[in-house]
PDB file of C-alpha atoms and ligand atoms in Angstrom:
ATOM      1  CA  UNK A   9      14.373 -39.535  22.468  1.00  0.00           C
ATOM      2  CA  UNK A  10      13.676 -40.478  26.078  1.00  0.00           C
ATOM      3  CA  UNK A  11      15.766 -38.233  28.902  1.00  0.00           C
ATOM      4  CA  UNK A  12      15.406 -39.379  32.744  1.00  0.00           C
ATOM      5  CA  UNK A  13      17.158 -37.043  35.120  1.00  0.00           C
ATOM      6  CA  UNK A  14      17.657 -39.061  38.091  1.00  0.00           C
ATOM      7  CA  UNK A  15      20.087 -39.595  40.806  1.00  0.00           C
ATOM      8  CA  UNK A  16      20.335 -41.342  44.405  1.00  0.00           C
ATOM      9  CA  UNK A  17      20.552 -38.062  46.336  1.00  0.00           C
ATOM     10  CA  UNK A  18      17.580 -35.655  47.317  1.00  0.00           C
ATOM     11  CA  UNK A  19      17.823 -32.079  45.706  1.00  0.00           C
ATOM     12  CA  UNK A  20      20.660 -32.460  43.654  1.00  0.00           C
ATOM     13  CA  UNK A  21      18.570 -30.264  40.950  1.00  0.00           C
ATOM     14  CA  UNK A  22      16.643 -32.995  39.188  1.00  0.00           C
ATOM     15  CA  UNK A  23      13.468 -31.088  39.035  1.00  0.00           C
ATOM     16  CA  UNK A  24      15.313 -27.900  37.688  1.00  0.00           C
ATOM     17  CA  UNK A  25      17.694 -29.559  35.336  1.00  0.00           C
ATOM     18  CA  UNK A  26      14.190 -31.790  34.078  1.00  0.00           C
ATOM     19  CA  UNK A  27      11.974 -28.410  33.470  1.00  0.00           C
ATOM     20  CA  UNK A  28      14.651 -25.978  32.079  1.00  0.00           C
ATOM     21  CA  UNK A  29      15.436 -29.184  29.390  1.00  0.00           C
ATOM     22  CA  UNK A  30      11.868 -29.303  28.931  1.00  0.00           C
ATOM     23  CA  UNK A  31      11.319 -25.958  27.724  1.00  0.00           C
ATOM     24  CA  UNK A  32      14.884 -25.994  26.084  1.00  0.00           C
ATOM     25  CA  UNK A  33      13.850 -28.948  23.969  1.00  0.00           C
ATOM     26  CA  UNK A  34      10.189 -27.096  23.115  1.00  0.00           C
ATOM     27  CA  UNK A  35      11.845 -24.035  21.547  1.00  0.00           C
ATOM     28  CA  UNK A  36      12.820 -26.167  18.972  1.00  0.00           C
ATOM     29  CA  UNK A  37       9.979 -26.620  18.487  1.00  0.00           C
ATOM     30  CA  UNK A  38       9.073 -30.296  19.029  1.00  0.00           C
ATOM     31  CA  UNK A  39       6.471 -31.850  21.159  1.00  0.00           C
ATOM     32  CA  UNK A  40       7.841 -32.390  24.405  1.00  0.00           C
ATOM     33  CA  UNK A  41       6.462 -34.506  27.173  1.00  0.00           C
ATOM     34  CA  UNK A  42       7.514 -33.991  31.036  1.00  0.00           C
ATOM     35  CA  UNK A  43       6.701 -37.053  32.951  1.00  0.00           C
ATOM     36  CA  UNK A  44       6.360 -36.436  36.692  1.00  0.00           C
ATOM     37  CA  UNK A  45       7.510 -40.018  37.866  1.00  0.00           C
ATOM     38  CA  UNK A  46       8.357 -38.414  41.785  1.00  0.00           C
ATOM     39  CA  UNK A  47       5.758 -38.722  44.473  1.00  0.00           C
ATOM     40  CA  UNK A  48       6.486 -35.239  45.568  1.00  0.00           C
ATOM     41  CA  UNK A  49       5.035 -33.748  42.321  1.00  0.00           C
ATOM     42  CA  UNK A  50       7.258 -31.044  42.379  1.00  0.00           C
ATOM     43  CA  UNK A  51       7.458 -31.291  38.477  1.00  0.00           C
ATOM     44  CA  UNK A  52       3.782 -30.844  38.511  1.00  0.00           C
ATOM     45  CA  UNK A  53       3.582 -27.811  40.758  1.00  0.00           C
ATOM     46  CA  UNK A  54       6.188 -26.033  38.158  1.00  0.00           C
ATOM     47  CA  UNK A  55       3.688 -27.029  35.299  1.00  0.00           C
ATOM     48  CA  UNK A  56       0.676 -25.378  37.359  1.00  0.00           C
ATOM     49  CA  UNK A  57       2.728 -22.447  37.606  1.00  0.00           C
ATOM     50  CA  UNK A  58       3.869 -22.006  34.483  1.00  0.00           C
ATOM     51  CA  UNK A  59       0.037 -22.399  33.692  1.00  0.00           C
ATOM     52  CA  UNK A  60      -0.662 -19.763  35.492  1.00  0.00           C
ATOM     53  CA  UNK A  61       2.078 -17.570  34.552  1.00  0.00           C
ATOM     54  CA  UNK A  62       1.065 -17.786  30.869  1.00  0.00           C
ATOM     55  CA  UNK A  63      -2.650 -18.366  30.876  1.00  0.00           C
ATOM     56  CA  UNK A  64      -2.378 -21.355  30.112  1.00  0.00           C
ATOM     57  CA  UNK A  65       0.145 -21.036  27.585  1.00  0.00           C
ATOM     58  CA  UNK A  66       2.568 -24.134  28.519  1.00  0.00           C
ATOM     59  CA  UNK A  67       4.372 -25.653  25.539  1.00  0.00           C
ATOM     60  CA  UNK A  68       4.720 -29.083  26.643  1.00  0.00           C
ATOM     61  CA  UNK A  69       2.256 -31.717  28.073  1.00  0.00           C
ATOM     62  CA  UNK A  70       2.647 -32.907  31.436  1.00  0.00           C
ATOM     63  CA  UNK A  71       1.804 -36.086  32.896  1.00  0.00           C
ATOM     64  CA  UNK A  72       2.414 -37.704  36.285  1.00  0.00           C
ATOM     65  CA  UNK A  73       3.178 -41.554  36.286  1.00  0.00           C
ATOM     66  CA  UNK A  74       4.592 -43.590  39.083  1.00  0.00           C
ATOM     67  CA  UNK A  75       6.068 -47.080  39.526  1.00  0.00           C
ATOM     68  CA  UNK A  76       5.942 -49.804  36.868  1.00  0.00           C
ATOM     69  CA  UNK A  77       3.073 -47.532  35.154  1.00  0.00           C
ATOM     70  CA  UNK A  78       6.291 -45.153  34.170  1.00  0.00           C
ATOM     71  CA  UNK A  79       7.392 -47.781  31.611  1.00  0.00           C
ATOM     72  CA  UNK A  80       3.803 -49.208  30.401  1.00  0.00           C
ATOM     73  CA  UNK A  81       2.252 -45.760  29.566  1.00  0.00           C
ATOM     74  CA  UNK A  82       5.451 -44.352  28.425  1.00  0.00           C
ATOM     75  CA  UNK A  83       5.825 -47.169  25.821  1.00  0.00           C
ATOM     76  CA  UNK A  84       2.204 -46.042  24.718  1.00  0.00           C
ATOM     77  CA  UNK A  85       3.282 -42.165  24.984  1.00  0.00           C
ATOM     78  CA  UNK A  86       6.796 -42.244  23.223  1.00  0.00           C
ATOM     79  CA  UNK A  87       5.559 -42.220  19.514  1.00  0.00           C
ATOM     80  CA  UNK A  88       3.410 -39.440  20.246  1.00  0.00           C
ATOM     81  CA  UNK A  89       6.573 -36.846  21.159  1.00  0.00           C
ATOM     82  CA  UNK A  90       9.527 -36.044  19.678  1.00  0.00           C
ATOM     83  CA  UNK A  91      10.943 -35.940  23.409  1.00  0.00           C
ATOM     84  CA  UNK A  92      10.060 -37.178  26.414  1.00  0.00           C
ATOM     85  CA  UNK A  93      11.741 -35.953  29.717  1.00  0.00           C
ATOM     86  CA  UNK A  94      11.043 -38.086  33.030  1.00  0.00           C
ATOM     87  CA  UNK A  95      11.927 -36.096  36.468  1.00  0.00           C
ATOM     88  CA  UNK A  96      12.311 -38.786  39.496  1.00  0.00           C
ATOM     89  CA  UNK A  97      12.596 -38.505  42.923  1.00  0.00           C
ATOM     90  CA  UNK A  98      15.976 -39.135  44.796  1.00  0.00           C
ATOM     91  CA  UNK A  99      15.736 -42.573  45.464  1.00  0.00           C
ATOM     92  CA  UNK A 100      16.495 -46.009  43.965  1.00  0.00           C
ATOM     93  CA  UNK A 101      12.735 -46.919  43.308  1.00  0.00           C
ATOM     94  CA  UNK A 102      10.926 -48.967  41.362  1.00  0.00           C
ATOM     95  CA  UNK A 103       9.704 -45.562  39.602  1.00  0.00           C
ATOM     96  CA  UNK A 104      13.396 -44.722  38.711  1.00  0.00           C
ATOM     97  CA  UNK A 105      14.293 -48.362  37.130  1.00  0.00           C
ATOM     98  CA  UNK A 106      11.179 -48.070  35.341  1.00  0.00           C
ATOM     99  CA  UNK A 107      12.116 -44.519  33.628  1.00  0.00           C
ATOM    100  CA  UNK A 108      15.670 -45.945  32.832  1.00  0.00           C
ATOM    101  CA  UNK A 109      14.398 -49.411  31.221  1.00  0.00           C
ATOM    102  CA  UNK A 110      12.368 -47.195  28.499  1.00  0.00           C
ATOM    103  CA  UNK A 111      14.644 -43.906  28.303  1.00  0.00           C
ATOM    104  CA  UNK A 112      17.826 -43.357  25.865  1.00  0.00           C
ATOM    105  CA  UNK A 113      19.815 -40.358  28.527  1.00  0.00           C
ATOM    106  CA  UNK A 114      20.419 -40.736  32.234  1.00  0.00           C
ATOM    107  CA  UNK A 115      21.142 -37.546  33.126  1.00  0.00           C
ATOM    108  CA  UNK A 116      22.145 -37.272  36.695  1.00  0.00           C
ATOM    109  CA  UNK A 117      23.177 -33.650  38.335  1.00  0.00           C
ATOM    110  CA  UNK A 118      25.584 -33.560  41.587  1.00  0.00           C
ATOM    111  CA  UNK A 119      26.309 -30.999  43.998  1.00  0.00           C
ATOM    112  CA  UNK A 120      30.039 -31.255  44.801  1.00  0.00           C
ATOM    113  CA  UNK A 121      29.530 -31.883  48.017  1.00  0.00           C
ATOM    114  CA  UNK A 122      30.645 -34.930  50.081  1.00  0.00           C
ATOM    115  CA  UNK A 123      27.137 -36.771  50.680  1.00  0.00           C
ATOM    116  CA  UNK A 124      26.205 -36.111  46.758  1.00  0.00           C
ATOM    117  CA  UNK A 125      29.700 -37.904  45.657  1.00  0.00           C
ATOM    118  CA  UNK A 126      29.260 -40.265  47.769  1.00  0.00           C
ATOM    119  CA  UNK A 127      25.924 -41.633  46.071  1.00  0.00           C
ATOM    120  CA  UNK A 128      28.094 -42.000  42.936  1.00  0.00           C
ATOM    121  CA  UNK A 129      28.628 -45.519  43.567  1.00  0.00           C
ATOM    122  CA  UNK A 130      25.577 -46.729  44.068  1.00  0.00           C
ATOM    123  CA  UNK A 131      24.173 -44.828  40.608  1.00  0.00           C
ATOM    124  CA  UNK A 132      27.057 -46.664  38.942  1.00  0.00           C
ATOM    125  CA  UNK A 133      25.780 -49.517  40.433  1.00  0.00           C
ATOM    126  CA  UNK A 134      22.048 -48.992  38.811  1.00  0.00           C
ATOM    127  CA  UNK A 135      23.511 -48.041  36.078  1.00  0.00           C
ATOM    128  CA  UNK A 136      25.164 -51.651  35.415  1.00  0.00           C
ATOM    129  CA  UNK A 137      21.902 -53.567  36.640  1.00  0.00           C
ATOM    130  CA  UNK A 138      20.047 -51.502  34.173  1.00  0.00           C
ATOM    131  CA  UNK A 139      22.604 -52.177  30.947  1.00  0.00           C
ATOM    132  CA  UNK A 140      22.456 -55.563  31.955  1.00  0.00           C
ATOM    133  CA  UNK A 141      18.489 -56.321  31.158  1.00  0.00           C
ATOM    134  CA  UNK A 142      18.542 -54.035  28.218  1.00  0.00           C
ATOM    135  CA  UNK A 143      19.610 -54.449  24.406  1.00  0.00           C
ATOM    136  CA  UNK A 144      20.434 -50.692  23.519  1.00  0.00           C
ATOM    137  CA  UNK A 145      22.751 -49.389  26.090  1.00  0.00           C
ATOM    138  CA  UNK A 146      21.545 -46.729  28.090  1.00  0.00           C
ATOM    139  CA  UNK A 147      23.633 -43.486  27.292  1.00  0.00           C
ATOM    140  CA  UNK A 148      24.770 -41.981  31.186  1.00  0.00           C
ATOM    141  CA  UNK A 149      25.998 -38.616  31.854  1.00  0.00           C
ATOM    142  CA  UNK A 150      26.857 -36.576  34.988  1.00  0.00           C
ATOM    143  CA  UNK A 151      27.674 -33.047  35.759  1.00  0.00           C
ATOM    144  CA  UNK A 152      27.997 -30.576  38.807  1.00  0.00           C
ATOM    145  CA  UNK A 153      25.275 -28.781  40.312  1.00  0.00           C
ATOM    146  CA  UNK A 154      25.323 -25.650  42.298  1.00  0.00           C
ATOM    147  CA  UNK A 155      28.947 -25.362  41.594  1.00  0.00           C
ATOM    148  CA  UNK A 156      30.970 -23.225  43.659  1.00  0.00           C
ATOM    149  CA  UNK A 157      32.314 -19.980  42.755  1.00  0.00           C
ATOM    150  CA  UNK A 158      35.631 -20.853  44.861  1.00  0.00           C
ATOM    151  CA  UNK A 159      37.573 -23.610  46.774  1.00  0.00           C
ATOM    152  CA  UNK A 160      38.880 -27.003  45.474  1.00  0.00           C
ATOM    153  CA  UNK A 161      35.269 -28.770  46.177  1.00  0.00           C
ATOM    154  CA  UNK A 162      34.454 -28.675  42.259  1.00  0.00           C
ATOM    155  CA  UNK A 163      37.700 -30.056  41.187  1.00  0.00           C
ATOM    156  CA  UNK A 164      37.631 -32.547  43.334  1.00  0.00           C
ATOM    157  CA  UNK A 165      34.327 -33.657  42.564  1.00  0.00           C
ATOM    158  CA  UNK A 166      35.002 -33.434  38.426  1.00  0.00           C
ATOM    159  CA  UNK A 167      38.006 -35.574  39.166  1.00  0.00           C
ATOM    160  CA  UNK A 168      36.055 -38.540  40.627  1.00  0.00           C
ATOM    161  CA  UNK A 169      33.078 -38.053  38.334  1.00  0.00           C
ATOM    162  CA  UNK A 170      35.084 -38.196  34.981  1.00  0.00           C
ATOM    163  CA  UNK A 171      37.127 -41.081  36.457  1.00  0.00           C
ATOM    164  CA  UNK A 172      33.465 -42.837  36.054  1.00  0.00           C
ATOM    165  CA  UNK A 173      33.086 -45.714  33.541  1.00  0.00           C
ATOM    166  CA  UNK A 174      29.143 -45.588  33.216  1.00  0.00           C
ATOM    167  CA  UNK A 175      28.890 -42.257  33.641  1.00  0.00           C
ATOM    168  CA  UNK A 176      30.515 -39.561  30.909  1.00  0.00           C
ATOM    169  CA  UNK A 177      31.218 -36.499  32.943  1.00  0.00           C
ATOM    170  CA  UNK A 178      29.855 -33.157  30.681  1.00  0.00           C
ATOM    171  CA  UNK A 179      32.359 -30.574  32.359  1.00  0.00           C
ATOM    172  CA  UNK A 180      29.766 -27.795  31.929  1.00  0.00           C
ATOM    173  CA  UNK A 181      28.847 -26.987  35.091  1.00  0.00           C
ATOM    174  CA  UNK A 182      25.634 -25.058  36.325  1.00  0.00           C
ATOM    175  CA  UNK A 183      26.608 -22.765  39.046  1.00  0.00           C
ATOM    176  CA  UNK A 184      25.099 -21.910  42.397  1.00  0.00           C
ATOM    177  CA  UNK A 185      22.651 -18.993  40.863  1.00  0.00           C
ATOM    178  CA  UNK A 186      19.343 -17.836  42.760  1.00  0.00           C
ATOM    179  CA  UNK A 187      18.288 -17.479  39.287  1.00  0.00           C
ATOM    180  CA  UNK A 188      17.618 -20.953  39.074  1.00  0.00           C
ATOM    181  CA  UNK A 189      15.355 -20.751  42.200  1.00  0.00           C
ATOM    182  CA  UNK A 190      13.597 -17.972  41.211  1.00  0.00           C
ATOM    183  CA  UNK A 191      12.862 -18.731  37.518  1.00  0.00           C
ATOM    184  CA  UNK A 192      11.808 -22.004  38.865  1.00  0.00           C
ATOM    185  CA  UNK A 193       9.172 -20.617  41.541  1.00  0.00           C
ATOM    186  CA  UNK A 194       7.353 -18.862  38.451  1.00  0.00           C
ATOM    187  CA  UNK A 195       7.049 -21.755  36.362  1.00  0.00           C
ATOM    188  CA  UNK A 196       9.777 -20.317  33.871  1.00  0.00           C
ATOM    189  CA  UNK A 197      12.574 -21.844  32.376  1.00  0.00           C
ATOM    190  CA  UNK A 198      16.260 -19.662  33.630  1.00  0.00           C
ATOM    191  CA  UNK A 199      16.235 -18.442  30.003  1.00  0.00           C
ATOM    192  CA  UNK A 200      12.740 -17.136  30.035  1.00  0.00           C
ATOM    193  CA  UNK A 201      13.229 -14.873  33.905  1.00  0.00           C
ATOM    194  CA  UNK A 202      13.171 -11.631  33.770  1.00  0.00           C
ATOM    195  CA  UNK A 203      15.460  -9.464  34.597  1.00  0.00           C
ATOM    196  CA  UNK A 204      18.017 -12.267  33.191  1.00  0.00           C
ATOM    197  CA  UNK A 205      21.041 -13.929  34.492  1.00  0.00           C
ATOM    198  CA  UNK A 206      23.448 -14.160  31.390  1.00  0.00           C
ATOM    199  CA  UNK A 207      25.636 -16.096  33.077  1.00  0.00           C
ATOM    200  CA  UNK A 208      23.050 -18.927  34.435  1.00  0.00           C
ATOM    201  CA  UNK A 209      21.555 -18.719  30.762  1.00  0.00           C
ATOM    202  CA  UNK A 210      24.980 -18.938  29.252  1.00  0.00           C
ATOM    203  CA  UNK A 211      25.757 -22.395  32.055  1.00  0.00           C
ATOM    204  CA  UNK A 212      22.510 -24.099  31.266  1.00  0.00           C
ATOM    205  CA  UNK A 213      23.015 -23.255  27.289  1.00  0.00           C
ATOM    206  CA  UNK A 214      26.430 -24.828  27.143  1.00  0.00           C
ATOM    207  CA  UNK A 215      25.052 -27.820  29.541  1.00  0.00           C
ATOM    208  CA  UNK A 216      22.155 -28.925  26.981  1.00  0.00           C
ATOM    209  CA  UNK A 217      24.725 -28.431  24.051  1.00  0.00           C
ATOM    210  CA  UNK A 218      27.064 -30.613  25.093  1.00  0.00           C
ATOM    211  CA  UNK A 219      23.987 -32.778  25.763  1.00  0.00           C
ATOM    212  CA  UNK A 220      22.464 -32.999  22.458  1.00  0.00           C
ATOM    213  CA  UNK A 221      25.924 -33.266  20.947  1.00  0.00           C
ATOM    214  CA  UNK A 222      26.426 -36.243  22.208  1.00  0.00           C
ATOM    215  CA  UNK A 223      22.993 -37.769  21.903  1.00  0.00           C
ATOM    216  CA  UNK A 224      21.505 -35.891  19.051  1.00  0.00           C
ATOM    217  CA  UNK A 225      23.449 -35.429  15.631  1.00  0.00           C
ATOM    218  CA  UNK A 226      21.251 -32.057  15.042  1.00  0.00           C
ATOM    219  CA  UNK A 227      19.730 -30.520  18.286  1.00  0.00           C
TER     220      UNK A 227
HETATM  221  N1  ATP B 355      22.151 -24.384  40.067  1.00  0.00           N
HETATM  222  C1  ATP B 355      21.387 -24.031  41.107  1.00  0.00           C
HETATM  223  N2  ATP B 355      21.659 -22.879  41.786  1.00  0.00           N
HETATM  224  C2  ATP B 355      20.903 -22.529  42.851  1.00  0.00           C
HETATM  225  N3  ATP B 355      19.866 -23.219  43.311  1.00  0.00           N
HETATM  226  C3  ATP B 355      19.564 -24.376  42.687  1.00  0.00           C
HETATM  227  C4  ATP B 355      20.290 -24.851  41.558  1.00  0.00           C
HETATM  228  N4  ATP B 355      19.749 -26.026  41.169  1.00  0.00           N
HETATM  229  C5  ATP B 355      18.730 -26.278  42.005  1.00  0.00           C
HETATM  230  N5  ATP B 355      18.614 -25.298  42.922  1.00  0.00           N
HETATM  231  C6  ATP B 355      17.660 -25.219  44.037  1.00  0.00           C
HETATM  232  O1  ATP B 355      17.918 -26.333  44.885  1.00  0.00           O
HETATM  233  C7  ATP B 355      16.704 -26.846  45.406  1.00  0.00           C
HETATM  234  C8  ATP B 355      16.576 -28.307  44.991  1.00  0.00           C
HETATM  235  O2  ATP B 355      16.445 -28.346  43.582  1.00  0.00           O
HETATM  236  P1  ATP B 355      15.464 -29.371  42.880  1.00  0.00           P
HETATM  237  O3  ATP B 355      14.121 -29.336  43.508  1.00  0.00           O
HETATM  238  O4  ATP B 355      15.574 -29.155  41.428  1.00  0.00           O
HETATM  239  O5  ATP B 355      16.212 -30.710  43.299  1.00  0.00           O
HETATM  240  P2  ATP B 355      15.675 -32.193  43.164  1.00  0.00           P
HETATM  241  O6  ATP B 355      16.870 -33.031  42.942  1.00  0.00           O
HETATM  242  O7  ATP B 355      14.583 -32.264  42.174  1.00  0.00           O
HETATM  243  O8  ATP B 355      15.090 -32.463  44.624  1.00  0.00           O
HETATM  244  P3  ATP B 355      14.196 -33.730  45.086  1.00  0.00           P
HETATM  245  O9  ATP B 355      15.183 -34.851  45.299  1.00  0.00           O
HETATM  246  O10 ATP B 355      13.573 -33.254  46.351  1.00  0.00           O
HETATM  247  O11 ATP B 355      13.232 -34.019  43.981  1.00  0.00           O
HETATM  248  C9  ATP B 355      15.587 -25.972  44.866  1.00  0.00           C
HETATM  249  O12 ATP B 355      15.313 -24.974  45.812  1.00  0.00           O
HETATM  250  C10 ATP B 355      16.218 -25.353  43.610  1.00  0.00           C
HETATM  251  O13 ATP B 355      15.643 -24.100  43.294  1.00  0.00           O
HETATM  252 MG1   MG B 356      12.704 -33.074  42.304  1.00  0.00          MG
END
């Protein structure tokens, strides 16, 4: 099974949502591939922490691909993994359509914030160029970011996300945790940081269930 985690918007959490599935999907354990297809690498940096962290430990392979080279050498890569998980950057690029013409999840996170719902559109938009030149329909789901701990911003934002057609809108929410940050900066996964934050483990738990409920019959 192919995830991309993608989006129109810079730093939505792409990068964090694609490394903590990563090492969510290689407890299982399963070979698990994390494709760096964004030009600022930032995927790769976590791997050569997380390399460094563990002595070379890391339980997943890591590649970098970019433009149409995403889809070529991932066709050649997929039978090799039991998962394959594809972080891009923030852009519409050629990159991006190339992850979603080979992958089986879209997985886009956004920050309820004004500028992020307002790229919802235009991923709906990619989303229905992209069903359109494949033969298996390409499985979309969105959920909130950095959610707030107060205010009427995440309501508002689940409202207009789960009114989405291409997109199914997981209400499991991650919230706005340094946890996330600072698990991420030592190339661990929010599960793995020490001392622990039960409730960002608990949010990020909860957010790959309801993930690999609906695209995995036994996760
Ligand atoms: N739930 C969260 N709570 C707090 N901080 C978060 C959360 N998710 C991501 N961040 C932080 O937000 C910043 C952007 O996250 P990240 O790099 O994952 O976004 P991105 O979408 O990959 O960005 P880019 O578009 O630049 O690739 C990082 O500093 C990250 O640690
Ligand atoms: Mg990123």
């Amino acid at each position: 099974m192919i995830f991309t985690i993608g989006g129109i918007k810079g730093g939505s959490g792409k990068t964090t949502v694609a490394v903590n599935l990563t090492l969510r999907l290689a407890r299982l354990p399963p070979d698990v591939l994390l494709v760096d297809a964004d030009d600022q690498e930032t995927a790769t940096d976590f791997t050569a922490w997380r390399d460094e962290t563990l002595n070379g430990a890391t339980n997943y392979t890591a590649v970098k691909l970019t433009g149409e080279s995403v889809r070529s050498q991932i066709l050649k890569l997929r039978d090799k993994y039991d998962y394959v998980v594809i972080d891009t950057g923030g852009r519409d690029t050629t990159s991006q359509r190339a992850a979603l013409s080979v992958s089986d999840v879209y997985l886009v996170p956004f920050n309820p914030r004004s500028f992020d719902i307002w790229t919802l559109q235009r991923v709906e938009q990619l989303i229905l160029e992209i069903q359109a030149v494949r033969t298996v329909p390409l499985r979309a789901f969105a959920f909130l970011n950095r959610a707030d701990f107060k205010g009427s911003d995440n309501r508002d934002a689940a409202d207009l996300l789960s009114r989405s057609e291409p997109l199914l809108f997981l209400d499991t929410s991650l919230g706005n945790r340094k946890a996330f940050s600072h698990a991420s900066a030592r190339g661990l996964s929010v599960t793995e940081l020490t001392p622990p934050d039960p409730k960002a483990v608990a949010e990020t738990e909860r957010l790959f269930q309801a993930l690999l409920t609906h695209t995995h019959p036994r996760p």
